[in-house]
Amino acid sequence: MGKILMKGNEAIGEAAIRAGCLNYFAYPITPQSEVAEYLAKRMPEVGGVFLQGESEVAVGYMLFGAAGAGERVFTTSSSPGISLMSEAISYIAAAQLPVVFVNIIRGGPGLGGILPSQGDYFQATKGGGHGDYHLLVLAPASVQETAEMVMMAFPLAEKYRNPVMILGDGLIGQMMEPVEFPEQLRTAPSDKSGWATSGMATRGSRQRNLVKSLFLDPEALNNQNLLLKSKYDQMRREEVRYEAYNLDGDYRVLIVSYGTMSRVCRTAVDNLKAEGLEVGLLRPQTLFPFPLEAIRAAAGGPACQAVISIEMSMGQMVEDVERAVCGIRPVHWYGKCGGDVPTPEEVMDVVRGLLDGDR
Amino acid sequence: MGKIFTKPRSLTDQPTHYCPGCTHGIIHRLVAETIDELGIEERTVGIAPVGCAVLAYNYFTCDFQEAAHGRAPAMATGIKRVRPDLVVFTYQGDGDLASIGMGEIVHAANRGEKFTVIFVNNAVYGMTGGQMAPTTMPGQRTTTSPLGRNVEEVGMPIKMAELLAALQTPAYITRQTVIDPKSIRRAKQAIRRAFEYQLAGRCFSLVELVSTCPTNWGMTPVEALAWARDTLLPYYQIGDFKVPE
Ligand SMILES: Cc1ncc(C[n+]2csc(CCOP(=O)(O)OP(=O)(O)O)c2C)c(N)n1
Ligand code: SF4
Ligand SMILES: [Mg+2]
């Protein structure tokens, strides 16, 4: 299949179908309602399930029920909606259910705005709901990568029996770009007969399955949490993804940036290079697990004098960047989160400013 | 001579954690008998609530999911939409269904989701120690209405069966009780009918069961049955509130 021009939000819907996920529950919210509108038409064509729930709270549990019954299922929403789903996300992680969430972030806190933002980094990577759990968080920077990550998300969610979140922003959702849906990313669903409540007859078994999150015995709950932790540790070992840009030369500044913001940073890196200033860019593609070691190694580059986290938030990812850099270089932050994406010129000024004392 | 009385096959052998005289046990039995009679154990998925029945899955032999407080109808919707061939029932208390889960139950009923709700109304939050529920009677003392429910402040108890029957979508909505052998027989028939509507793909079905919580009512089991008869039943009237055409 060749490339087709698609809006990010529509590509999300199509990618899920191509990944073999035919069940979608959602509640409308800008800037991603096009996903629901697209799938309201498309799911019936492919014999899938489309249901507009009465709230994101309910949608969260529709996903729980469907995934618990052993079917591939996903939703899309934006920040306030994800806040409402967070109760269910905690239960879904606890019950070890593979569910894919897409958060097309809008400005916050509160009702915030409807323009792009990266203000939900903490919510996505550090919790949102209660208890010790993590989502596996993928952060695409183009429509093509969004489609690929949506397709990857289902097997990842099944590999770990854990919810996966695609963290995009309004721009990723709204922008039109050419996209191709790679055939090899279509996967067969995993065998869920050991745990899903798919009905004993379906499994040909007399062994009933239970999907639950209550462990009243302290030792049992501790063991359950150790089991979850072992999955998160495995993700830390096996799933870290990032893209390195201009990191082989003698860069004097290391930028860490993801999603839409990283595209602007890339342009800034090119422009600064043309001026004779070498700047490296490390773009995390997974936010959890976070590329701690790669960032630390890059920060240790011989000419590197400073590290900066550039994000459309008031300084969230920078805390992980500091954790990665471990004090070997000064770590800075630059960002905006009203809805305007910082321009390449702004980024260039900020980067030059970091080296000012040096001139 | 054959056996004339036995434990339903769909119940496990585990002794329940319910207090002596609690009606949850009776209701479990009625549901299990129904599952046996209809021969659906192997394709049934139950959903346990947050409330005294949170461990209901320890007593049933079929597949089970454990809900978050009030969300069972959304979970049942999720299961039923992706696996319409499964038989799905939720088992919910009055705090679960009529308070925190009011939104989920109303919308599931209104969409006409084809699952069955077993709604145990004991006019109190049993599990958390007897706090006021939306179903607590006027003047009824609970740990959070120590002077009795003041309807000036918190309104009248909610009649869920009537409220849901007011929706325009076809459904089977009935209220029964389990306070004596006769009412238990009627309740059983209603539960069976509710599952049959589901099996036929007809409609949403809900059986409200006026129940007792002797522990938190501060009564003996026998006193509790009498109080349910004299105080709850005049307000929560027994009968079918909606039957599909
Ligand atoms: C979100 C949330 N809020 C509160 C609770 C605490 N809680 C557990 S059970 C319960 C009330 C249950 O009462 P009911 O549904 O009437 O069931 P019963 O125990 O009476 O059968 C509450 C408030 C909880 N588990 N989760
Ligand atoms: S607290 Fe009440 S509802 Fe709960 S088991 Fe005891 S008697 Fe039954
Ligand atoms: Mg109750």
XYZ file of C-alpha atoms and ligand atoms in Angstrom:
639
model
C 0.000 0.000 0.000
C 1.238 3.472 -0.834
C 1.170 6.656 1.184
C -2.061 8.511 1.784
C -2.579 11.989 3.155
C -4.316 11.835 6.501
C -5.043 13.880 9.562
C -3.272 12.553 12.662
C -6.542 11.801 14.421
C -7.878 9.791 11.491
C -4.609 7.928 11.147
C -4.960 6.872 14.789
C -8.336 5.295 14.093
C -7.199 3.588 10.926
C -3.972 2.336 12.498
C -5.893 0.677 15.326
C -8.106 -1.163 12.862
C -5.082 -2.240 10.839
C -3.484 -3.456 14.056
C -6.463 -5.742 14.518
C -8.282 -3.751 17.187
C -11.969 -3.643 16.336
C -13.324 -2.297 19.615
C -13.435 1.400 20.437
C -15.171 3.195 23.296
C -14.839 6.952 23.715
C -16.314 10.256 24.796
C -15.885 13.337 22.573
C -13.352 16.011 23.504
C -11.363 18.548 21.473
C -8.771 18.232 19.972
C -9.289 14.561 19.140
C -13.017 14.116 18.470
C -12.178 13.310 14.839
C -11.000 9.879 15.963
C -14.484 9.063 17.234
C -16.084 10.602 14.154
C -13.826 8.575 11.892
C -14.451 5.334 13.752
C -18.203 5.883 14.024
C -18.189 5.404 10.240
C -15.326 2.982 9.913
C -15.987 0.431 12.681
C -19.335 -0.707 11.261
C -17.629 -1.201 7.860
C -15.174 -3.664 9.384
C -17.658 -5.335 11.717
C -16.172 -3.650 14.769
C -17.629 -2.112 17.895
C -18.025 1.639 18.268
C -19.678 3.013 21.362
C -19.864 6.563 22.621
C -19.986 6.220 26.403
C -21.755 8.600 28.760
C -18.519 9.878 30.310
C -14.819 9.128 30.361
C -15.372 7.485 33.743
C -17.703 4.954 32.152
C -15.511 4.585 29.059
C -12.586 3.631 31.287
C -14.600 0.721 32.662
C -16.016 -0.299 29.296
C -12.382 -0.750 28.292
C -11.775 -2.725 31.490
C -14.710 -5.028 30.784
C -13.837 -5.585 27.141
C -10.128 -6.154 27.761
C -10.983 -8.350 30.738
C -13.082 -10.484 28.401
C -9.984 -10.901 26.247
C -10.630 -8.565 23.314
C -8.345 -5.878 21.875
C -9.752 -2.497 22.785
C -8.709 1.140 22.792
C -9.838 4.687 23.400
C -8.746 8.193 22.563
C -9.232 11.282 24.647
C -7.619 14.507 25.729
C -6.352 15.735 29.057
C -9.532 16.341 31.133
C -10.924 13.087 29.790
C -7.785 11.188 30.756
C -8.090 12.644 34.270
C -11.547 11.084 34.492
C -10.280 7.779 33.118
C -7.449 7.682 35.588
C -9.449 5.758 38.177
C -10.035 3.023 35.609
C -6.423 3.168 34.431
C -5.269 2.297 37.942
C -7.700 -0.649 38.065
C -6.705 -1.744 34.544
C -3.016 -1.703 35.447
C -3.771 -3.536 38.693
C -5.842 -6.205 36.947
C -3.090 -6.472 34.287
C -5.273 -5.756 31.297
C -3.918 -4.816 27.878
C -5.664 -1.577 26.898
C -4.398 1.164 24.591
C -5.073 4.795 25.504
C -4.337 7.744 23.257
C -4.037 11.139 24.940
C -3.963 14.030 22.505
C -2.918 16.537 25.141
C -4.490 19.985 25.333
C -3.509 22.863 27.577
C -4.256 22.593 31.283
C -4.693 22.605 34.198
C -8.458 22.648 34.554
C -10.332 23.324 31.369
C -7.113 24.962 30.180
C -7.327 25.422 26.432
C -7.788 23.398 23.298
C -4.390 24.063 21.762
C -1.383 21.707 21.843
C 0.443 21.118 25.106
C 2.685 18.584 26.785
C 1.344 19.313 30.233
C 0.296 15.725 30.956
C 3.809 14.300 31.108
C 3.623 13.740 34.855
C 0.122 12.277 34.614
C 1.197 9.823 31.918
C 4.565 8.784 33.317
C 4.169 9.092 37.079
C 0.621 7.969 37.710
C -2.568 9.931 37.384
C -4.469 7.230 39.190
C -3.609 5.808 42.588
C -1.119 3.154 43.551
C 2.171 1.795 42.241
C 1.682 1.384 38.537
C 3.159 2.610 35.301
C 1.859 2.967 31.798
C 4.160 2.221 28.912
C 4.172 5.657 27.259
C 4.962 6.192 23.575
C 5.513 9.707 22.241
C 5.220 10.131 18.460
C 6.473 13.167 16.575
C 4.714 12.760 13.219
C 1.526 11.339 11.778
C 3.501 8.399 10.383
C 5.077 7.655 13.731
C 1.707 8.024 15.447
C 0.226 5.374 13.177
C 3.194 3.067 13.778
C 3.081 3.547 17.522
C -0.655 2.864 17.650
C 0.014 -0.372 15.777
C 2.908 -1.303 18.086
C 0.912 -0.440 21.170
C -1.397 -3.468 20.996
C 1.273 -6.189 20.999
C 3.190 -4.245 23.649
C 0.097 -4.017 25.844
C -0.395 -7.759 25.410
C 3.267 -8.636 25.960
C 3.179 -6.924 29.337
C -0.532 -7.251 30.109
C -0.337 -3.573 30.917
C -1.997 -0.430 29.593
C -0.039 1.492 26.960
C -0.513 5.195 26.333
C 0.268 7.127 23.178
C 1.027 10.669 24.288
C 0.508 13.137 21.470
C -0.552 16.732 21.386
C -3.177 18.740 19.537
C -0.820 19.411 16.667
C -0.123 15.718 16.055
C -3.861 15.106 16.029
C -4.787 17.959 13.747
C -1.893 17.976 11.294
C -2.174 16.350 7.860
C 0.782 14.326 6.650
C 1.390 11.427 4.308
C 1.108 8.125 6.104
C 1.639 4.472 5.273
C 0.377 1.620 7.465
C 3.121 -1.007 7.590
C 1.746 -4.511 7.047
C 4.346 -6.080 9.324
C 2.957 -4.204 12.303
C -0.297 -6.101 12.114
C -0.117 -8.786 14.793
C -2.336 -11.642 15.891
C -3.803 -11.158 19.381
C -1.983 -12.964 22.171
C -3.366 -16.089 23.849
C -5.474 -14.812 26.741
C -7.064 -18.094 27.756
C -5.089 -18.219 31.008
C -6.700 -15.161 32.516
C -9.488 -13.532 30.454
C -13.144 -13.911 31.420
C -14.005 -15.110 27.955
C -16.406 -17.775 29.233
C -15.288 -21.284 30.151
C -17.005 -22.752 27.081
C -15.017 -20.446 24.795
C -11.778 -21.752 26.283
C -12.983 -25.336 26.469
C -11.983 -25.345 30.120
C -13.542 -26.108 33.503
C -11.136 -23.627 35.077
C -12.819 -20.287 35.643
C -10.929 -17.015 35.235
C -11.005 -14.053 37.564
C -10.062 -10.475 36.705
C -9.523 -8.527 39.905
C -7.398 -6.080 41.825
C -8.287 -6.711 45.482
C -5.649 -8.410 47.631
C -6.606 -8.085 51.276
C -3.677 -10.128 52.559
C -0.620 -7.847 52.990
C 1.793 -10.444 51.718
C -0.362 -11.209 48.688
C -0.650 -7.504 47.836
C 3.068 -6.991 48.263
C 3.702 -9.946 45.959
C 1.261 -8.536 43.446
C 3.112 -5.222 43.496
C 6.434 -7.016 43.113
C 5.003 -8.783 40.082
C 3.933 -5.459 38.578
C 7.341 -3.995 39.376
C 9.069 -6.857 37.604
C 7.112 -5.938 34.468
C 8.110 -2.277 34.746
C 11.736 -3.332 35.248
C 11.510 -5.508 32.148
C 10.153 -2.526 30.214
C 13.097 -0.478 31.473
C 15.445 -3.134 30.083
C 13.694 -3.936 26.822
C 11.502 -1.102 25.620
C 13.501 2.118 25.845
C 13.295 3.915 22.518
C 14.774 7.236 21.475
C 16.131 9.013 18.441
C 19.544 10.633 18.420
C 20.105 13.624 16.148
C 23.477 15.267 15.580
C 24.931 13.402 18.511
C 28.099 12.045 16.871
C 29.928 15.358 16.611
C 31.232 17.830 19.170
C 27.906 19.259 20.253
C 28.174 21.893 22.940
C 24.568 21.699 24.085
C 22.318 18.679 24.401
C 18.605 19.271 23.863
C 16.149 16.688 25.154
C 12.727 17.117 23.603
C 9.849 14.902 22.457
C 6.771 14.978 20.245
C 5.862 18.124 18.310
C 8.360 20.157 20.318
C 11.227 17.969 19.133
C 10.437 18.804 15.523
C 10.942 22.484 16.227
C 14.156 21.672 18.089
C 15.402 19.693 15.114
C 14.969 22.707 12.850
C 16.777 24.824 15.450
C 19.632 22.290 15.543
C 19.970 22.495 11.736
C 19.903 26.291 11.739
C 22.462 26.534 14.536
C 24.723 24.104 12.692
C 24.579 26.399 9.686
C 25.758 29.162 12.021
C 28.597 26.986 13.227
C 27.136 26.000 16.600
C 26.890 22.241 17.151
C 23.874 21.162 19.194
C 22.724 17.595 19.803
C 19.131 16.460 20.123
C 17.918 13.388 21.928
C 14.257 12.631 21.369
C 12.706 10.133 23.775
C 10.176 7.966 21.918
C 9.258 6.187 25.126
C 8.605 8.465 28.096
C 8.154 5.473 30.346
C 10.559 3.721 30.254
C 12.660 6.871 29.987
C 16.010 6.786 28.136
C 17.999 7.602 31.255
C 21.240 5.943 30.216
C 21.234 7.345 26.704
C 20.714 10.856 28.029
C 23.411 10.441 30.629
C 25.835 9.180 27.996
C 24.965 12.027 25.646
C 25.322 14.586 28.447
C 28.820 13.260 28.998
C 29.867 14.148 25.426
C 33.363 15.728 25.513
C 32.261 19.159 24.275
C 28.889 19.171 25.969
C 28.552 22.069 28.393
C 24.869 22.078 29.160
C 21.716 20.044 28.837
C 18.281 21.536 28.294
C 14.836 20.000 28.368
C 12.567 21.830 25.962
C 8.922 20.944 26.427
C 5.453 22.443 26.078
C 4.989 22.396 29.828
C 6.276 24.300 32.810
C 9.081 21.820 33.445
C 7.960 18.232 33.838
C 10.251 16.045 31.746
C 13.174 18.143 33.014
C 12.902 16.265 36.316
C 13.636 12.999 34.523
C 16.402 14.644 32.531
C 17.997 15.802 35.812
C 17.649 12.264 37.111
C 19.439 11.018 33.978
C 22.213 13.593 33.968
C 22.926 13.043 37.647
C 24.684 16.346 38.104
C 27.473 15.775 35.574
C 26.282 18.797 33.554
C 24.003 21.718 34.375
C 20.419 20.972 33.366
C 18.093 23.714 32.134
C 14.508 23.953 31.097
C 12.649 25.989 28.522
C 9.010 25.751 27.669
C 5.663 27.319 27.008
C 2.274 25.871 27.570
C -0.441 28.277 26.560
C -0.904 26.610 23.219
C 1.749 28.419 21.146
C 4.510 26.086 20.147
C 7.913 27.781 20.652
C 9.486 28.695 17.318
C 12.904 27.542 16.062
C 14.165 31.105 16.574
C 13.122 31.059 20.218
C 14.843 27.731 20.728
C 17.986 29.044 19.004
C 18.034 32.101 21.285
C 17.634 29.967 24.357
C 20.432 27.623 23.313
C 22.788 30.493 22.479
C 21.931 32.010 25.841
C 23.162 28.891 27.607
C 26.650 29.474 26.188
C 26.714 33.257 26.701
C 29.080 33.232 29.646
C 31.520 31.455 27.380
C 31.855 33.985 24.664
C -34.944 -42.003 46.396
C -33.216 -39.144 44.591
C -31.922 -35.999 46.180
C -34.602 -33.366 46.632
C -32.438 -30.512 47.858
C -28.848 -29.773 47.013
C -26.399 -26.914 46.681
C -26.484 -25.358 43.211
C -23.626 -26.548 41.034
C -22.740 -22.904 40.260
C -21.882 -22.208 43.906
C -18.495 -23.168 45.310
C -18.050 -25.003 48.591
C -16.468 -22.023 50.285
C -18.255 -20.754 53.424
C -19.292 -17.139 52.861
C -17.976 -14.151 54.808
C -21.465 -12.679 55.156
C -22.818 -11.957 58.633
C -25.307 -14.419 60.095
C -28.782 -13.693 58.785
C -27.581 -11.503 55.924
C -29.716 -11.864 52.805
C -26.736 -11.673 50.402
C -26.385 -15.447 50.834
C -29.984 -16.134 49.803
C -29.622 -13.960 46.740
C -26.396 -15.699 45.707
C -28.248 -18.974 45.872
C -31.103 -17.727 43.705
C -28.694 -16.473 41.057
C -26.757 -19.755 41.115
C -29.941 -21.826 40.822
C -30.923 -19.752 37.810
C -27.535 -20.249 36.174
C -27.861 -23.995 36.750
C -31.409 -24.223 35.425
C -30.574 -22.275 32.293
C -27.366 -24.265 31.773
C -25.298 -21.134 31.205
C -22.503 -21.490 33.761
C -19.851 -21.996 31.086
C -20.662 -18.811 29.255
C -21.547 -16.548 32.158
C -19.420 -13.700 33.452
C -20.379 -12.135 36.770
C -19.254 -8.729 37.951
C -18.718 -8.249 41.665
C -19.287 -4.779 43.115
C -17.469 -2.800 45.736
C -19.537 -3.502 48.823
C -20.128 -6.531 51.011
C -20.397 -8.672 47.883
C -16.949 -7.716 46.588
C -15.826 -11.303 47.178
C -18.911 -12.802 45.491
C -16.558 -14.471 43.004
C -15.350 -16.724 45.799
C -18.815 -18.269 45.926
C -19.684 -18.563 42.227
C -17.992 -20.986 39.868
C -18.266 -18.949 36.645
C -15.853 -16.347 35.266
C -15.869 -13.111 37.224
C -14.576 -9.578 37.042
C -14.244 -7.374 40.093
C -15.479 -3.831 39.585
C -14.515 -0.448 40.937
C -17.192 1.132 43.122
C -20.309 1.748 41.029
C -18.766 0.965 37.647
C -20.043 -2.551 37.116
C -22.639 -1.514 34.494
C -19.917 0.122 32.372
C -17.803 -3.029 32.637
C -20.780 -5.195 31.747
C -21.371 -2.919 28.748
C -17.765 -3.419 27.658
C -18.012 -7.198 27.930
C -21.413 -7.502 26.295
C -20.546 -5.208 23.380
C -17.443 -7.153 22.438
C -18.824 -10.601 23.348
C -22.610 -10.560 22.892
C -22.623 -14.355 23.169
C -21.599 -14.243 26.835
C -24.190 -14.003 29.605
C -23.266 -11.109 31.867
C -24.668 -10.083 35.221
C -23.680 -7.413 37.708
C -24.318 -7.826 41.400
C -24.509 -4.436 43.100
C -25.432 -2.831 46.405
C -27.445 0.335 46.860
C -24.460 2.543 47.629
C -22.707 1.106 44.593
C -25.610 1.374 42.170
C -27.732 4.277 43.440
C -25.005 6.642 44.649
C -21.541 6.511 43.114
C -22.699 4.437 40.141
C -25.904 6.324 39.360
C -24.560 7.572 36.027
C -23.387 4.167 34.845
C -26.623 2.339 35.695
C -28.924 4.950 34.141
C -27.007 5.071 30.881
C -26.557 1.331 30.608
C -30.298 0.890 31.144
C -31.094 3.633 28.683
C -28.871 2.135 25.999
C -30.729 -1.096 26.561
C -27.538 -3.051 27.263
C -28.388 -6.714 27.252
C -27.109 -7.747 30.651
C -28.766 -8.464 33.976
C -28.439 -6.468 37.177
C -28.964 -8.007 40.592
C -29.477 -4.958 42.794
C -29.309 -5.603 46.534
C -30.981 -2.747 48.384
C -30.310 -2.957 52.124
C -30.832 0.761 52.791
C -27.308 1.211 54.097
C -23.621 1.013 53.228
C -22.946 -2.412 54.670
C -19.297 -2.946 53.961
C -17.985 0.348 55.268
C -19.847 0.044 58.533
C -23.379 1.274 58.137
C -23.241 4.767 56.689
C -26.258 6.436 55.090
C -27.100 5.366 51.544
C -29.310 7.120 48.970
C -31.851 4.432 49.876
C -31.775 4.985 53.663
C -35.287 5.619 54.995
C -36.427 8.989 56.403
C -35.513 9.051 60.081
C -33.361 5.905 59.785
C -30.316 6.160 62.024
C -26.980 5.293 60.477
C -23.421 6.154 61.451
C -23.525 9.235 59.207
C -27.123 10.137 60.036
C -26.915 9.622 63.804
C -30.129 11.571 64.380
C -31.921 9.776 61.568
C -32.019 10.640 57.868
C -33.116 14.253 57.591
C -34.899 14.557 54.268
C -34.765 18.352 54.490
C -31.012 18.087 54.141
C -30.435 15.031 51.985
C -33.703 14.404 50.185
C -35.899 11.351 50.058
C -34.611 7.818 49.467
C -34.239 6.996 45.798
C -36.570 4.411 44.307
C -34.256 2.982 41.676
C -36.704 0.588 40.048
C -39.216 3.389 39.453
C -36.493 5.771 38.318
C -35.135 3.312 35.745
C -38.609 2.283 34.633
C -39.239 5.913 33.666
C -36.692 5.595 30.847
C -38.250 5.121 27.423
C -36.035 2.234 26.317
C -37.673 -1.184 26.719
C -36.452 -3.103 29.753
C -37.425 -5.568 32.443
C -37.380 -3.741 35.767
C -38.775 -5.364 38.847
C -38.540 -5.065 42.630
C -38.713 -8.128 44.821
C -37.655 -9.088 48.311
C -36.251 -12.125 50.099
C -37.716 -11.765 53.591
C -39.810 -14.949 53.672
C -40.174 -18.190 51.682
C -42.969 -16.846 49.530
C -41.111 -13.696 48.547
C -37.956 -15.735 47.917
C -39.862 -17.922 45.434
C -41.127 -14.815 43.638
C -37.668 -13.285 43.630
C -36.310 -16.442 42.070
C -38.873 -16.288 39.289
C -37.975 -12.658 38.628
C -34.262 -13.412 38.488
C -34.873 -16.253 36.093
C -37.014 -14.055 33.921
C -34.342 -11.345 33.916
C -31.735 -13.816 32.637
C -34.185 -15.165 30.069
C -34.702 -11.698 28.609
C -30.946 -11.400 28.303
C -30.607 -14.827 26.701
C -33.257 -13.928 24.176
C -31.353 -10.732 23.386
C -34.437 -8.791 24.324
C -33.486 -6.046 26.771
C -31.735 -4.712 29.815
C -32.994 -6.408 32.951
C -32.759 -5.413 36.601
C -34.059 -7.101 39.719
C -34.026 -4.896 42.807
C -34.102 -6.990 45.966
C -35.164 -5.384 49.228
C -32.697 -6.936 51.661
C -31.497 -6.796 55.230
C -28.292 -5.825 56.951
C -28.849 -6.988 60.518
C -25.314 -6.036 61.539
C -25.527 -2.398 60.587
C -29.182 -2.019 61.404
C -28.276 -3.161 64.938
C -30.905 -5.910 64.917
C -31.131 -9.658 65.149
C -31.742 -11.353 61.781
C -35.385 -11.914 62.724
C -35.881 -8.293 63.801
C -34.249 -7.180 60.594
C -36.687 -9.194 58.472
C -39.609 -7.653 60.367
C -38.171 -4.144 59.982
C -37.718 -4.679 56.256
C -41.350 -5.827 56.015
C -42.794 -3.013 58.126
C -40.574 -0.100 57.159
C -38.930 -0.746 53.792
C -41.662 -2.557 51.886
C -44.376 0.111 52.269
C -41.968 2.542 50.567
C -40.163 0.153 48.231
C -43.145 -1.579 46.736
C -42.850 -5.028 45.239
C -43.777 -5.561 41.622
C -42.815 -5.292 37.976
C -42.236 -1.670 36.972
C -41.448 -2.344 33.365
C -41.852 -5.378 31.167
C -40.858 -5.439 27.498
C -43.786 -5.685 25.090
C -14.207 5.120 44.909
C -14.552 4.481 46.217
N -15.184 5.208 47.167
C -15.497 4.643 48.344
C -15.215 3.330 48.605
C -15.553 2.736 49.950
N -16.701 1.837 49.941
C -16.553 0.509 49.880
S -17.998 -0.323 49.920
C -18.884 1.110 50.050
C -20.369 1.093 50.203
C -21.014 -0.148 49.758
O -22.369 -0.110 50.064
P -23.439 -0.879 49.184
O -23.161 -0.648 47.763
O -24.772 -0.474 49.670
O -23.126 -2.411 49.445
P -23.397 -3.296 50.750
O -22.062 -3.379 51.426
O -24.426 -2.607 51.568
O -23.854 -4.605 50.212
C -18.021 2.204 50.052
C -18.476 3.589 50.196
C -14.523 2.612 47.592
N -14.151 1.333 47.751
N -14.233 3.211 46.422
S -22.583 -5.918 56.918
Fe -24.732 -6.166 56.409
S -24.803 -6.497 54.187
Fe -22.709 -6.835 54.873
S -22.539 -9.028 55.219
Fe -23.053 -8.081 57.178
S -25.257 -8.128 57.278
Fe -24.711 -8.506 55.153
Mg -26.089 -1.530 50.820
